[in-house]
Short mmCIF file of C-alpha atoms in Angstrom, two decimals:
data_model
loop_
_atom_site.label_atom_id
_atom_site.label_comp_id
_atom_site.label_asym_id
_atom_site.label_seq_id
_atom_site.Cartn_x
_atom_site.Cartn_y
_atom_site.Cartn_z
CA MET A 1 -16.89 2.85 1.66
CA PRO A 2 -13.94 3.61 4.22
CA ARG A 3 -12.98 7.74 2.59
CA GLY A 4 -10.65 10.05 4.33
CA ARG A 5 -7.41 11.19 4.37
CA TYR A 6 -3.52 9.81 5.29
CA SER A 7 -0.40 12.10 5.88
CA LEU A 8 2.97 11.22 4.93
CA HIS A 9 5.96 11.97 6.09
CA ASP A 10 9.78 10.57 5.54
CA PRO A 11 10.10 8.19 8.19
CA HIS A 12 13.40 9.31 9.27
CA ASP A 13 13.21 13.27 10.07
CA HIS A 14 9.86 13.67 9.75
CA THR A 15 9.85 15.61 6.82
CA PRO A 16 6.56 16.05 5.76
CA LEU A 17 5.40 14.63 2.47
CA GLY A 18 1.94 15.62 1.45
CA ASP A 19 -1.74 14.07 2.10
CA GLU A 20 -3.04 10.80 0.34
CA HIS A 21 -7.16 11.25 -0.08
CA PHE A 22 -8.36 8.35 -1.36
CA HIS A 23 -11.65 6.17 -0.65
CA CYS A 24 -12.07 2.45 -0.89
CA ALA A 25 -14.38 -0.90 -1.64
CA THR A 26 -14.46 -4.73 -0.92
CA GLY A 27 -16.92 -6.35 -3.47
CA PRO A 28 -16.71 -10.05 -4.13
CA SER A 29 -14.45 -9.64 -6.89
CA GLY A 30 -11.27 -8.39 -4.15
CA TRP A 31 -10.95 -4.91 -2.96
CA ARG A 32 -10.01 -1.25 -4.86
CA TYR A 33 -8.44 1.56 -3.59
CA VAL A 34 -8.02 5.49 -5.33
CA SER A 35 -6.69 8.13 -4.15
CA GLN A 36 -5.12 11.30 -5.23
CA ILE A 37 -2.34 12.43 -3.65
CA THR A 38 -0.99 16.27 -2.77
CA THR A 39 1.91 18.11 -1.77
CA PRO A 40 2.25 19.61 1.54
CA SER A 41 1.52 23.16 -0.19
CA GLY A 42 -1.73 21.11 -1.60
CA ASP A 43 -1.07 20.93 -5.02
CA HIS A 44 -1.11 18.04 -6.81
CA ALA A 45 1.61 15.09 -6.99
CA GLY A 46 0.41 11.58 -8.21
CA SER A 47 -2.35 9.25 -8.03
CA VAL A 48 -2.87 5.59 -6.41
CA ASP A 49 -5.44 3.05 -8.54
CA LEU A 50 -5.05 -0.60 -7.21
CA ALA A 51 -7.25 -3.43 -7.19
CA LEU A 52 -6.57 -6.75 -6.01
CA ASP A 53 -8.75 -10.31 -6.53
CA GLU A 54 -9.57 -12.24 -3.39
CA LEU A 55 -6.72 -14.06 -2.91
CA GLY A 56 -4.54 -9.93 -2.81
CA ARG A 57 -3.06 -10.61 -6.15
CA PRO A 58 -2.90 -7.04 -8.22
CA VAL A 59 -5.24 -7.47 -10.88
CA ARG A 60 -4.05 -3.93 -11.89
CA LEU A 61 -2.30 -1.01 -10.93
CA GLU A 62 -1.30 1.93 -12.48
CA LEU A 63 0.09 5.06 -10.30
CA HIS A 64 0.80 8.78 -11.30
CA ALA A 65 4.24 11.07 -9.52
CA GLY A 66 6.30 13.12 -11.06
CA GLY A 67 4.77 13.57 -14.56
CA TRP A 68 6.33 9.14 -14.63
CA GLN A 69 3.44 6.46 -15.02
CA VAL A 70 3.58 3.19 -14.66
CA ARG A 71 0.72 0.23 -15.13
CA GLY A 72 1.65 -3.00 -13.74
CA ALA A 73 -0.95 -7.12 -12.47
CA ALA A 74 0.22 -9.74 -11.78
CA LEU A 75 0.99 -11.96 -14.54
CA ASP A 76 4.21 -14.03 -15.21
CA GLY A 77 4.98 -13.57 -11.50
CA VAL A 78 4.57 -9.34 -11.66
CA THR A 79 4.34 -7.62 -14.72
CA TRP A 80 4.62 -3.26 -15.30
CA VAL A 81 4.53 -0.49 -17.95
CA ARG A 82 7.07 2.28 -16.83
CA THR A 83 6.16 5.72 -18.90
CA ASP A 84 8.65 8.89 -18.47
CA PRO A 85 6.72 12.30 -19.04
CA ALA A 86 7.06 13.17 -22.27
CA GLY A 87 5.42 9.51 -23.60
CA ASP A 88 7.90 8.67 -25.46
CA HIS A 89 9.35 5.58 -24.17
CA ALA A 90 7.77 2.85 -23.13
CA GLN A 91 9.68 0.46 -20.71
CA GLU A 92 8.26 -2.93 -19.78
CA GLY A 93 9.58 -5.12 -16.87
CA ASN A 94 9.10 -8.40 -14.87
CA ALA A 95 10.01 -10.02 -11.78
CA ALA A 96 9.82 -12.88 -9.46
CA ALA A 97 7.96 -11.16 -7.41
CA HIS A 98 3.87 -11.57 -5.41
CA SER A 99 2.76 -7.86 -5.66
CA PHE A 100 3.77 -4.56 -6.03
CA THR A 101 4.42 -2.23 -3.13
CA GLY A 102 5.43 1.99 -2.48
CA ASN A 103 4.71 4.58 -0.44
CA SER A 104 0.97 4.48 -0.84
CA PRO A 105 -0.82 2.56 2.46
CA ALA A 106 -2.82 0.71 -0.17
CA PHE A 107 0.31 -1.27 -0.86
CA LEU A 108 0.33 -2.32 2.83
CA ILE A 109 -2.96 -3.50 3.06
CA ALA A 110 -1.91 -5.15 -0.20
CA THR A 111 0.29 -7.09 1.27
CA SER A 112 -1.01 -8.45 4.70
CA ARG A 113 -4.53 -9.82 2.07
CA LEU A 114 -1.66 -11.51 0.23
CA LEU A 115 -0.19 -13.25 3.06
CA ARG A 116 -3.09 -13.47 5.91
CA PRO A 117 -0.72 -14.42 8.45
CA ALA A 118 -1.94 -15.54 11.75
CA VAL A 119 -1.27 -14.90 15.01
CA GLY A 120 1.62 -17.05 16.49
CA GLU A 121 2.93 -17.92 13.12
CA PRO A 122 6.49 -18.07 11.89
CA ALA A 123 7.20 -14.82 9.73
CA THR A 124 6.02 -14.56 6.34
CA ARG A 125 8.30 -14.09 3.59
CA VAL A 126 7.30 -11.98 0.68
CA ARG A 127 8.99 -10.67 -2.51
CA LEU A 128 8.17 -7.50 -3.89
CA VAL A 129 8.27 -4.82 -6.36
CA ALA A 130 8.54 -1.50 -4.57
CA LEU A 131 7.81 1.61 -7.25
CA THR A 132 8.56 5.02 -5.79
CA PRO A 133 7.86 8.87 -6.24
CA PRO A 134 8.56 11.03 -7.52
CA VAL A 135 10.45 8.38 -11.06
CA LEU A 136 8.47 5.35 -9.77
CA ALA A 137 11.82 3.29 -10.62
CA PRO A 138 11.23 -0.35 -9.79
CA ARG A 139 13.36 -1.43 -7.41
CA THR A 140 12.78 -5.78 -6.02
CA LEU A 141 13.04 -6.43 -2.50
CA ASP A 142 12.17 -9.35 -0.07
CA GLN A 143 10.13 -8.33 3.47
CA SER A 144 8.92 -11.03 5.70
CA TRP A 145 5.78 -9.94 8.33
CA THR A 146 4.49 -11.41 11.68
CA LEU A 147 1.24 -10.58 12.71
CA LEU A 148 1.99 -10.12 16.75
CA HIS A 149 -0.98 -10.36 17.60
CA THR A 150 -5.34 -8.37 16.89
CA GLU A 151 -6.36 -5.74 19.57
CA SER A 152 -10.97 -5.22 19.78
CA HIS A 153 -11.71 -2.08 19.93
CA ALA A 154 -15.79 -1.66 21.18
CA THR A 155 -17.16 0.98 18.61
CA ASP A 156 -21.06 1.91 18.66
CA ASN A 157 -21.24 -0.52 15.25
CA ALA A 158 -19.35 -3.95 15.15
CA PRO A 159 -16.14 -4.27 17.29
CA LEU A 160 -13.22 -2.17 15.36
CA ILE A 161 -10.48 -5.66 15.42
CA VAL A 162 -6.17 -3.91 14.75
CA GLU A 163 -4.19 -5.87 13.27
CA ASN A 164 -0.51 -4.87 14.66
CA TYR A 165 2.37 -6.63 12.35
CA GLN A 166 6.34 -6.18 12.26
CA VAL A 167 7.25 -5.79 9.40
CA SER A 168 11.78 -5.91 8.69
CA GLU A 169 13.60 -5.17 5.61
CA VAL A 170 15.47 -8.61 4.67
CA GLY A 171 17.95 -6.84 2.84
CA THR A 172 18.57 -4.17 5.80
CA GLY A 173 17.71 -5.73 8.04
CA GLU A 174 15.18 -2.79 9.57
CA GLN A 175 12.50 -3.30 11.75
CA HIS A 176 9.02 -2.03 11.64
CA PRO A 177 5.14 -1.56 12.93
CA VAL A 178 2.62 -1.87 11.31
CA HIS A 179 -1.24 -1.97 12.28
CA ILE A 180 -4.39 -2.23 9.98
CA ALA A 181 -8.22 -1.76 10.66
CA GLY A 182 -9.91 -3.94 7.89
CA ASP A 183 -9.03 -2.16 4.95
CA VAL A 184 -7.59 1.00 6.91
CA VAL A 185 -3.75 1.80 7.56
CA LEU A 186 -3.64 2.94 11.28
CA ALA A 187 -0.43 4.24 11.42
CA ALA A 188 2.77 3.17 9.99
CA PRO A 189 6.60 4.17 8.95
CA GLY A 190 5.56 7.45 7.23
CA ILE A 191 1.96 7.36 7.42
CA GLU A 192 -0.68 8.67 9.59
CA LEU A 193 -4.37 8.80 9.20
CA GLU A 194 -5.72 11.78 9.56
CA GLU A 195 -8.96 11.54 8.95
CA LEU A 196 -11.66 8.76 7.88
CA GLU A 197 -15.48 9.24 7.48
CA SER A 198 -16.81 5.84 7.71
CA PRO A 199 -15.67 2.83 9.25
CA PRO A 200 -12.91 -0.27 7.74
CA SER A 201 -14.44 -2.25 5.83
CA GLY A 202 -13.89 -5.50 6.54
CA PHE A 203 -12.69 -8.79 4.94
CA GLY A 204 -14.78 -11.81 4.26
#
């Protein structure tokens, strides 16, 4: 069960946004990721609880940020309920999308598991609902993912396989690299892996 810490920063000006303390685990029914997010000063800023089925679909998502809460799942596309800080109004939403995305590294793992592109294949396009702090307002966007190549790194145990993706934002044309090993993001825009207590888990 990988456990560790990501540092989060603004991908454009590198302003520190805080840390995400996480643990995750694979199993016969899929994958689960749980994290607590803190500000640069160490205050609690939110949480992520994401469970995927064996095909990479989100069977349960719960996000907290700035007093807002979103619960969602893959249902008729993706469906979610967003609750305001006061808890007075819950807004339901649905979109013809494949999954969710946001600031957490968990969503990069989730999208890579959903698409599973192979080296040499054309880019795979995916529609996602983005939920980003501080208010977790839903926004639908399209991305395309290409697996450029994989690298094998020797370790004391089994070899570590690193998958190097190019992710393109269809709406803006912006492209960025994402590096993933098993169920851990090694590096991506705005994300750096700072601590890891045990090796990444592999997917069957």
